Amino acid sequence: MTVQLHTFDTPNGRKISVALEEMGLPYEVRVVDITQNEQFDPAFLTISPNNKIPAIVDPDGPDGRPISVFESGAILLYLGMKTGRFWPTDRRAQVSVLEWLMFQVGGFGPMPGQVHHFAALEREADRAYGLARFSAETRRLYGVMDRRLADHAFLAGEISIADFAILGWVWRHERHRVDLADFPNVQRWYRAMGERPATARGLSVPLRRAG
Ligand SMILES: N[C@@H](CCC(=O)N[C@@H](CS)C(=O)NCC(=O)O)C(=O)O
């Protein structure tokens, strides 16, 4: 059955389109245009009470009844557990996936997101402190990933939902002013991910209305 993906063309939105493509699950995109405040629509709030994309509705939930899920990390875990794909069965391996998934949702998302915010401010006086602080932290996080990827093909060893989570943000590295050449292991991983046909589809499927 077709999963509804309520989303927009942003890093957090892309994580889920990539995961759905990689898992081969049929889905339909329901655009929630956050530039038009559609995330505050009461109908959307019933599935995403924190007024943020992404959210999904799976008509075929664990007990056969529909289920909605908000928060991208929870969605990735739900889909991994549902399909048994990109979510290992071995508990030690699961811990590794959880570590890198939480690393993303707790840090490598909020920090580059602040860079996007401060970089867009017009007044230098408003911009300078936040941009310097969050750019430094974002670069530190890229360094953490680069060291990890020096001796691991993927963040948690085998490819997993943690890679999809991190990919959504690396996809916007130019916007948070990071040159991937400074982080060669992240660059190698990013290119390898982009060469996967399903990931490429997930990164290019339209997530905003035309026109
Ligand atoms: N922790 C959330 C963050 C989601 C998030 O920040 N979504 C942004 C777009 S990338 C959003 O919907 N912003 C609209 C708003 O805050 O009103 C997740 O991982 O799903």
PDB file of C-alpha atoms and ligand atoms in Angstrom:
ATOM      1  CA  MET A   1       0.000   0.000   0.000  1.00  0.00           C
ATOM      2  CA  THR A   2       1.129   3.522  -0.753  1.00  0.00           C
ATOM      3  CA  VAL A   3       2.796   5.533   2.000  1.00  0.00           C
ATOM      4  CA  GLN A   4       1.874   9.227   2.128  1.00  0.00           C
ATOM      5  CA  LEU A   5       4.984  11.387   2.475  1.00  0.00           C
ATOM      6  CA  HIS A   6       4.144  14.857   3.791  1.00  0.00           C
ATOM      7  CA  THR A   7       7.222  16.869   3.046  1.00  0.00           C
ATOM      8  CA  PHE A   8       9.047  19.729   1.399  1.00  0.00           C
ATOM      9  CA  ASP A   9      12.301  20.226  -0.495  1.00  0.00           C
ATOM     10  CA  THR A  10      14.629  20.486   2.508  1.00  0.00           C
ATOM     11  CA  PRO A  11      17.369  18.339   4.102  1.00  0.00           C
ATOM     12  CA  ASN A  12      14.961  16.730   6.557  1.00  0.00           C
ATOM     13  CA  GLY A  13      12.494  16.092   3.758  1.00  0.00           C
ATOM     14  CA  ARG A  14      15.094  14.499   1.484  1.00  0.00           C
ATOM     15  CA  LYS A  15      16.122  11.942   4.097  1.00  0.00           C
ATOM     16  CA  ILE A  16      12.766  10.236   3.784  1.00  0.00           C
ATOM     17  CA  SER A  17      12.372  10.360  -0.007  1.00  0.00           C
ATOM     18  CA  VAL A  18      15.822   8.726  -0.231  1.00  0.00           C
ATOM     19  CA  ALA A  19      14.875   6.056   2.337  1.00  0.00           C
ATOM     20  CA  LEU A  20      11.562   5.248   0.619  1.00  0.00           C
ATOM     21  CA  GLU A  21      13.287   4.951  -2.758  1.00  0.00           C
ATOM     22  CA  GLU A  22      16.049   2.769  -1.336  1.00  0.00           C
ATOM     23  CA  MET A  23      13.534   0.520   0.414  1.00  0.00           C
ATOM     24  CA  GLY A  24      11.422   0.236  -2.730  1.00  0.00           C
ATOM     25  CA  LEU A  25       8.246   1.227  -0.910  1.00  0.00           C
ATOM     26  CA  PRO A  26       5.489   2.822  -3.008  1.00  0.00           C
ATOM     27  CA  TYR A  27       4.823   6.380  -1.835  1.00  0.00           C
ATOM     28  CA  GLU A  28       3.075   9.552  -2.876  1.00  0.00           C
ATOM     29  CA  VAL A  29       4.378  13.015  -2.083  1.00  0.00           C
ATOM     30  CA  ARG A  30       2.006  15.447  -0.349  1.00  0.00           C
ATOM     31  CA  VAL A  31       3.748  18.804  -0.498  1.00  0.00           C
ATOM     32  CA  VAL A  32       3.598  20.891   2.689  1.00  0.00           C
ATOM     33  CA  ASP A  33       4.936  24.264   1.558  1.00  0.00           C
ATOM     34  CA  ILE A  34       6.629  25.626   4.667  1.00  0.00           C
ATOM     35  CA  THR A  35       7.305  28.939   2.883  1.00  0.00           C
ATOM     36  CA  GLN A  36       3.508  29.376   2.822  1.00  0.00           C
ATOM     37  CA  ASN A  37       3.015  28.272   6.463  1.00  0.00           C
ATOM     38  CA  GLU A  38       1.193  25.112   5.387  1.00  0.00           C
ATOM     39  CA  GLN A  39       2.892  23.291   8.293  1.00  0.00           C
ATOM     40  CA  PHE A  40       0.391  25.058  10.582  1.00  0.00           C
ATOM     41  CA  ASP A  41      -2.642  23.649   8.755  1.00  0.00           C
ATOM     42  CA  PRO A  42      -4.788  21.931  11.442  1.00  0.00           C
ATOM     43  CA  ALA A  43      -5.036  18.781   9.311  1.00  0.00           C
ATOM     44  CA  PHE A  44      -1.236  18.546   9.111  1.00  0.00           C
ATOM     45  CA  LEU A  45      -0.906  19.189  12.857  1.00  0.00           C
ATOM     46  CA  THR A  46      -2.928  16.044  13.553  1.00  0.00           C
ATOM     47  CA  ILE A  47      -0.028  13.979  12.130  1.00  0.00           C
ATOM     48  CA  SER A  48       2.837  16.368  12.939  1.00  0.00           C
ATOM     49  CA  PRO A  49       2.053  18.243  16.176  1.00  0.00           C
ATOM     50  CA  ASN A  50       5.422  20.056  16.136  1.00  0.00           C
ATOM     51  CA  ASN A  51       4.460  21.737  12.825  1.00  0.00           C
ATOM     52  CA  LYS A  52       7.461  20.429  10.940  1.00  0.00           C
ATOM     53  CA  ILE A  53       8.020  18.268   7.920  1.00  0.00           C
ATOM     54  CA  PRO A  54       8.567  15.402   7.303  1.00  0.00           C
ATOM     55  CA  ALA A  55       5.720  13.168   8.414  1.00  0.00           C
ATOM     56  CA  ILE A  56       4.320   9.985   6.929  1.00  0.00           C
ATOM     57  CA  VAL A  57       1.036   8.116   6.983  1.00  0.00           C
ATOM     58  CA  ASP A  58       1.336   4.392   6.403  1.00  0.00           C
ATOM     59  CA  PRO A  59      -2.079   2.864   5.655  1.00  0.00           C
ATOM     60  CA  ASP A  60      -0.608  -0.536   6.529  1.00  0.00           C
ATOM     61  CA  GLY A  61       0.673  -0.013  10.076  1.00  0.00           C
ATOM     62  CA  PRO A  62       2.088  -2.697  12.411  1.00  0.00           C
ATOM     63  CA  ASP A  63      -1.387  -4.005  13.304  1.00  0.00           C
ATOM     64  CA  GLY A  64      -2.767  -3.569   9.788  1.00  0.00           C
ATOM     65  CA  ARG A  65      -4.312  -0.231  10.693  1.00  0.00           C
ATOM     66  CA  PRO A  66      -3.064   3.178   9.466  1.00  0.00           C
ATOM     67  CA  ILE A  67      -0.314   4.862  11.447  1.00  0.00           C
ATOM     68  CA  SER A  68       1.235   8.320  11.206  1.00  0.00           C
ATOM     69  CA  VAL A  69       4.817   9.116  12.201  1.00  0.00           C
ATOM     70  CA  PHE A  70       6.544  12.487  12.665  1.00  0.00           C
ATOM     71  CA  GLU A  71      10.234  13.326  13.358  1.00  0.00           C
ATOM     72  CA  SER A  72      12.581  12.153  10.643  1.00  0.00           C
ATOM     73  CA  GLY A  73      14.610   9.893  12.956  1.00  0.00           C
ATOM     74  CA  ALA A  74      11.452   8.117  14.116  1.00  0.00           C
ATOM     75  CA  ILE A  75      10.270   7.799  10.507  1.00  0.00           C
ATOM     76  CA  LEU A  76      13.576   6.249   9.416  1.00  0.00           C
ATOM     77  CA  LEU A  77      13.493   3.778  12.294  1.00  0.00           C
ATOM     78  CA  TYR A  78       9.862   2.932  11.588  1.00  0.00           C
ATOM     79  CA  LEU A  79      10.552   2.284   7.906  1.00  0.00           C
ATOM     80  CA  GLY A  80      13.714   0.305   8.663  1.00  0.00           C
ATOM     81  CA  MET A  81      11.864  -1.899  11.140  1.00  0.00           C
ATOM     82  CA  LYS A  82       8.879  -2.278   8.812  1.00  0.00           C
ATOM     83  CA  THR A  83      10.938  -3.393   5.827  1.00  0.00           C
ATOM     84  CA  GLY A  84      13.886  -4.996   7.598  1.00  0.00           C
ATOM     85  CA  ARG A  85      16.082  -2.997   5.234  1.00  0.00           C
ATOM     86  CA  PHE A  86      18.919  -0.638   6.184  1.00  0.00           C
ATOM     87  CA  TRP A  87      18.236  -1.606   9.811  1.00  0.00           C
ATOM     88  CA  PRO A  88      20.346  -4.550  10.997  1.00  0.00           C
ATOM     89  CA  THR A  89      19.012  -7.462  13.022  1.00  0.00           C
ATOM     90  CA  ASP A  90      22.198  -7.797  15.083  1.00  0.00           C
ATOM     91  CA  ARG A  91      21.840  -5.733  18.260  1.00  0.00           C
ATOM     92  CA  ARG A  92      25.451  -4.572  18.333  1.00  0.00           C
ATOM     93  CA  ALA A  93      25.046  -3.324  14.771  1.00  0.00           C
ATOM     94  CA  GLN A  94      21.760  -1.651  15.752  1.00  0.00           C
ATOM     95  CA  VAL A  95      23.578   0.327  18.447  1.00  0.00           C
ATOM     96  CA  SER A  96      25.979   1.672  15.852  1.00  0.00           C
ATOM     97  CA  VAL A  97      23.102   2.764  13.597  1.00  0.00           C
ATOM     98  CA  LEU A  98      21.367   4.427  16.547  1.00  0.00           C
ATOM     99  CA  GLU A  99      24.552   6.300  17.499  1.00  0.00           C
ATOM    100  CA  TRP A 100      24.961   7.849  14.063  1.00  0.00           C
ATOM    101  CA  LEU A 101      21.247   8.485  13.656  1.00  0.00           C
ATOM    102  CA  MET A 102      21.166  10.361  16.984  1.00  0.00           C
ATOM    103  CA  PHE A 103      24.396  12.177  16.050  1.00  0.00           C
ATOM    104  CA  GLN A 104      22.499  13.518  13.052  1.00  0.00           C
ATOM    105  CA  VAL A 105      19.171  14.431  14.634  1.00  0.00           C
ATOM    106  CA  GLY A 106      20.795  15.963  17.717  1.00  0.00           C
ATOM    107  CA  GLY A 107      23.669  17.797  16.057  1.00  0.00           C
ATOM    108  CA  PHE A 108      24.336  17.450  12.364  1.00  0.00           C
ATOM    109  CA  GLY A 109      21.070  19.087  11.382  1.00  0.00           C
ATOM    110  CA  PRO A 110      20.423  21.651  14.096  1.00  0.00           C
ATOM    111  CA  MET A 111      23.965  23.093  13.666  1.00  0.00           C
ATOM    112  CA  PRO A 112      24.106  23.453   9.857  1.00  0.00           C
ATOM    113  CA  GLY A 113      20.482  24.594  10.032  1.00  0.00           C
ATOM    114  CA  GLN A 114      21.625  27.534  12.168  1.00  0.00           C
ATOM    115  CA  VAL A 115      24.326  28.312   9.583  1.00  0.00           C
ATOM    116  CA  HIS A 116      21.585  28.493   6.935  1.00  0.00           C
ATOM    117  CA  HIS A 117      19.655  30.881   9.158  1.00  0.00           C
ATOM    118  CA  PHE A 118      22.485  33.240  10.100  1.00  0.00           C
ATOM    119  CA  ALA A 119      24.039  33.249   6.619  1.00  0.00           C
ATOM    120  CA  ALA A 120      20.748  34.581   5.233  1.00  0.00           C
ATOM    121  CA  LEU A 121      20.596  37.594   7.574  1.00  0.00           C
ATOM    122  CA  GLU A 122      21.204  40.932   5.912  1.00  0.00           C
ATOM    123  CA  ARG A 123      22.793  42.908   8.725  1.00  0.00           C
ATOM    124  CA  GLU A 124      26.390  41.996   9.493  1.00  0.00           C
ATOM    125  CA  ALA A 125      25.814  42.868  13.150  1.00  0.00           C
ATOM    126  CA  ASP A 126      23.062  40.224  13.382  1.00  0.00           C
ATOM    127  CA  ARG A 127      24.919  37.677  11.298  1.00  0.00           C
ATOM    128  CA  ALA A 128      28.509  37.621  12.523  1.00  0.00           C
ATOM    129  CA  TYR A 129      28.364  35.925  15.915  1.00  0.00           C
ATOM    130  CA  GLY A 130      25.885  33.194  15.009  1.00  0.00           C
ATOM    131  CA  LEU A 131      27.540  32.463  11.689  1.00  0.00           C
ATOM    132  CA  ALA A 132      30.979  32.084  13.278  1.00  0.00           C
ATOM    133  CA  ARG A 133      29.702  29.947  16.150  1.00  0.00           C
ATOM    134  CA  PHE A 134      27.542  27.555  14.146  1.00  0.00           C
ATOM    135  CA  SER A 135      29.965  27.329  11.203  1.00  0.00           C
ATOM    136  CA  ALA A 136      32.730  26.247  13.582  1.00  0.00           C
ATOM    137  CA  GLU A 137      30.498  23.615  15.152  1.00  0.00           C
ATOM    138  CA  THR A 138      29.312  22.400  11.747  1.00  0.00           C
ATOM    139  CA  ARG A 139      32.909  22.005  10.556  1.00  0.00           C
ATOM    140  CA  ARG A 140      33.748  20.136  13.747  1.00  0.00           C
ATOM    141  CA  LEU A 141      30.903  17.699  13.002  1.00  0.00           C
ATOM    142  CA  TYR A 142      32.183  17.209   9.443  1.00  0.00           C
ATOM    143  CA  GLY A 143      35.544  16.372  11.022  1.00  0.00           C
ATOM    144  CA  VAL A 144      33.918  13.730  13.234  1.00  0.00           C
ATOM    145  CA  MET A 145      32.264  12.139  10.187  1.00  0.00           C
ATOM    146  CA  ASP A 146      35.465  12.358   8.177  1.00  0.00           C
ATOM    147  CA  ARG A 147      37.427  10.460  10.827  1.00  0.00           C
ATOM    148  CA  ARG A 148      34.715   7.824  11.058  1.00  0.00           C
ATOM    149  CA  LEU A 149      34.552   7.376   7.290  1.00  0.00           C
ATOM    150  CA  ALA A 150      38.352   7.044   7.058  1.00  0.00           C
ATOM    151  CA  ASP A 151      38.021   3.380   8.008  1.00  0.00           C
ATOM    152  CA  HIS A 152      34.315   2.666   7.457  1.00  0.00           C
ATOM    153  CA  ALA A 153      32.560   2.577   4.081  1.00  0.00           C
ATOM    154  CA  PHE A 154      29.350   3.900   5.677  1.00  0.00           C
ATOM    155  CA  LEU A 155      28.680   5.634   8.982  1.00  0.00           C
ATOM    156  CA  ALA A 156      27.560   2.517  10.835  1.00  0.00           C
ATOM    157  CA  GLY A 157      29.708   0.076   8.859  1.00  0.00           C
ATOM    158  CA  GLU A 158      27.071  -1.352   6.509  1.00  0.00           C
ATOM    159  CA  ILE A 159      24.813   1.100   4.704  1.00  0.00           C
ATOM    160  CA  SER A 160      21.873   1.996   6.952  1.00  0.00           C
ATOM    161  CA  ILE A 161      19.173   4.534   7.716  1.00  0.00           C
ATOM    162  CA  ALA A 162      21.893   6.600   9.453  1.00  0.00           C
ATOM    163  CA  ASP A 163      23.463   7.258   6.040  1.00  0.00           C
ATOM    164  CA  PHE A 164      20.141   8.516   4.685  1.00  0.00           C
ATOM    165  CA  ALA A 165      19.767  10.858   7.676  1.00  0.00           C
ATOM    166  CA  ILE A 166      23.255  12.325   7.249  1.00  0.00           C
ATOM    167  CA  LEU A 167      22.985  12.469   3.472  1.00  0.00           C
ATOM    168  CA  GLY A 168      20.041  14.874   3.673  1.00  0.00           C
ATOM    169  CA  TRP A 169      22.281  17.469   5.318  1.00  0.00           C
ATOM    170  CA  VAL A 170      25.513  16.845   3.390  1.00  0.00           C
ATOM    171  CA  TRP A 171      23.326  17.359   0.290  1.00  0.00           C
ATOM    172  CA  ARG A 172      23.177  21.028   1.376  1.00  0.00           C
ATOM    173  CA  HIS A 173      26.907  21.441   2.162  1.00  0.00           C
ATOM    174  CA  GLU A 174      27.255  24.454  -0.157  1.00  0.00           C
ATOM    175  CA  ARG A 175      24.465  26.254   1.646  1.00  0.00           C
ATOM    176  CA  HIS A 176      26.252  25.829   4.974  1.00  0.00           C
ATOM    177  CA  ARG A 177      29.484  26.882   3.286  1.00  0.00           C
ATOM    178  CA  VAL A 178      31.441  23.650   3.553  1.00  0.00           C
ATOM    179  CA  ASP A 179      33.833  22.584   0.812  1.00  0.00           C
ATOM    180  CA  LEU A 180      33.778  18.785   0.762  1.00  0.00           C
ATOM    181  CA  ALA A 181      37.363  18.806  -0.530  1.00  0.00           C
ATOM    182  CA  ASP A 182      38.297  19.688   3.074  1.00  0.00           C
ATOM    183  CA  PHE A 183      36.723  16.402   4.216  1.00  0.00           C
ATOM    184  CA  PRO A 184      37.867  13.816   1.647  1.00  0.00           C
ATOM    185  CA  ASN A 185      36.327  10.789   3.340  1.00  0.00           C
ATOM    186  CA  VAL A 186      32.938  12.502   3.539  1.00  0.00           C
ATOM    187  CA  GLN A 187      33.350  13.478  -0.103  1.00  0.00           C
ATOM    188  CA  ARG A 188      34.106   9.890  -1.118  1.00  0.00           C
ATOM    189  CA  TRP A 189      31.061   8.633   0.817  1.00  0.00           C
ATOM    190  CA  TYR A 190      28.821  11.386  -0.595  1.00  0.00           C
ATOM    191  CA  ARG A 191      29.827  10.514  -4.149  1.00  0.00           C
ATOM    192  CA  ALA A 192      29.273   6.793  -3.514  1.00  0.00           C
ATOM    193  CA  MET A 193      25.800   7.519  -2.127  1.00  0.00           C
ATOM    194  CA  GLY A 194      24.948   9.734  -5.093  1.00  0.00           C
ATOM    195  CA  GLU A 195      25.899   6.963  -7.511  1.00  0.00           C
ATOM    196  CA  ARG A 196      23.194   4.711  -6.084  1.00  0.00           C
ATOM    197  CA  PRO A 197      20.215   4.968  -8.484  1.00  0.00           C
ATOM    198  CA  ALA A 198      17.609   4.868  -5.705  1.00  0.00           C
ATOM    199  CA  THR A 199      19.388   7.557  -3.687  1.00  0.00           C
ATOM    200  CA  ALA A 200      19.680   9.716  -6.800  1.00  0.00           C
ATOM    201  CA  ARG A 201      15.924   9.341  -7.353  1.00  0.00           C
ATOM    202  CA  GLY A 202      15.236  10.278  -3.743  1.00  0.00           C
ATOM    203  CA  LEU A 203      17.355  13.411  -4.091  1.00  0.00           C
ATOM    204  CA  SER A 204      15.655  14.521  -7.301  1.00  0.00           C
ATOM    205  CA  VAL A 205      11.980  13.605  -6.876  1.00  0.00           C
ATOM    206  CA  PRO A 206       9.965  16.884  -6.858  1.00  0.00           C
ATOM    207  CA  LEU A 207       9.141  17.901  -3.279  1.00  0.00           C
ATOM    208  CA  ARG A 208       7.650  21.294  -4.083  1.00  0.00           C
ATOM    209  CA  ARG A 209       4.846  22.344  -6.378  1.00  0.00           C
ATOM    210  CA  ALA A 210       5.804  23.382  -9.866  1.00  0.00           C
ATOM    211  CA  GLY A 211       5.534  27.027 -10.865  1.00  0.00           C
TER     212      GLY A 211
HETATM  213  N1  LIG B   1      13.662  17.287  14.288  1.00  0.00           N
HETATM  214  C1  LIG B   1      12.839  17.419  13.103  1.00  0.00           C
HETATM  215  C2  LIG B   1      13.216  18.676  12.371  1.00  0.00           C
HETATM  216  C3  LIG B   1      12.301  18.919  11.185  1.00  0.00           C
HETATM  217  C4  LIG B   1      12.456  20.328  10.654  1.00  0.00           C
HETATM  218  O1  LIG B   1      13.195  21.147  11.200  1.00  0.00           O
HETATM  219  N2  LIG B   1      11.718  20.600   9.576  1.00  0.00           N
HETATM  220  C5  LIG B   1      11.726  21.940   8.997  1.00  0.00           C
HETATM  221  C6  LIG B   1      12.125  21.893   7.526  1.00  0.00           C
HETATM  222  S1  LIG B   1      13.704  21.115   7.277  1.00  0.00           S
HETATM  223  C7  LIG B   1      10.337  22.530   9.094  1.00  0.00           C
HETATM  224  O2  LIG B   1       9.371  21.856   8.846  1.00  0.00           O
HETATM  225  N3  LIG B   1      10.239  23.811   9.477  1.00  0.00           N
HETATM  226  C8  LIG B   1       8.983  24.504   9.539  1.00  0.00           C
HETATM  227  C9  LIG B   1       8.760  25.175  10.878  1.00  0.00           C
HETATM  228  O3  LIG B   1       9.609  25.038  11.779  1.00  0.00           O
HETATM  229  O4  LIG B   1       7.747  25.859  11.028  1.00  0.00           O
HETATM  230  C10 LIG B   1      13.027  16.189  12.212  1.00  0.00           C
HETATM  231  O5  LIG B   1      14.145  15.656  12.184  1.00  0.00           O
HETATM  232  O6  LIG B   1      12.055  15.768  11.559  1.00  0.00           O
END
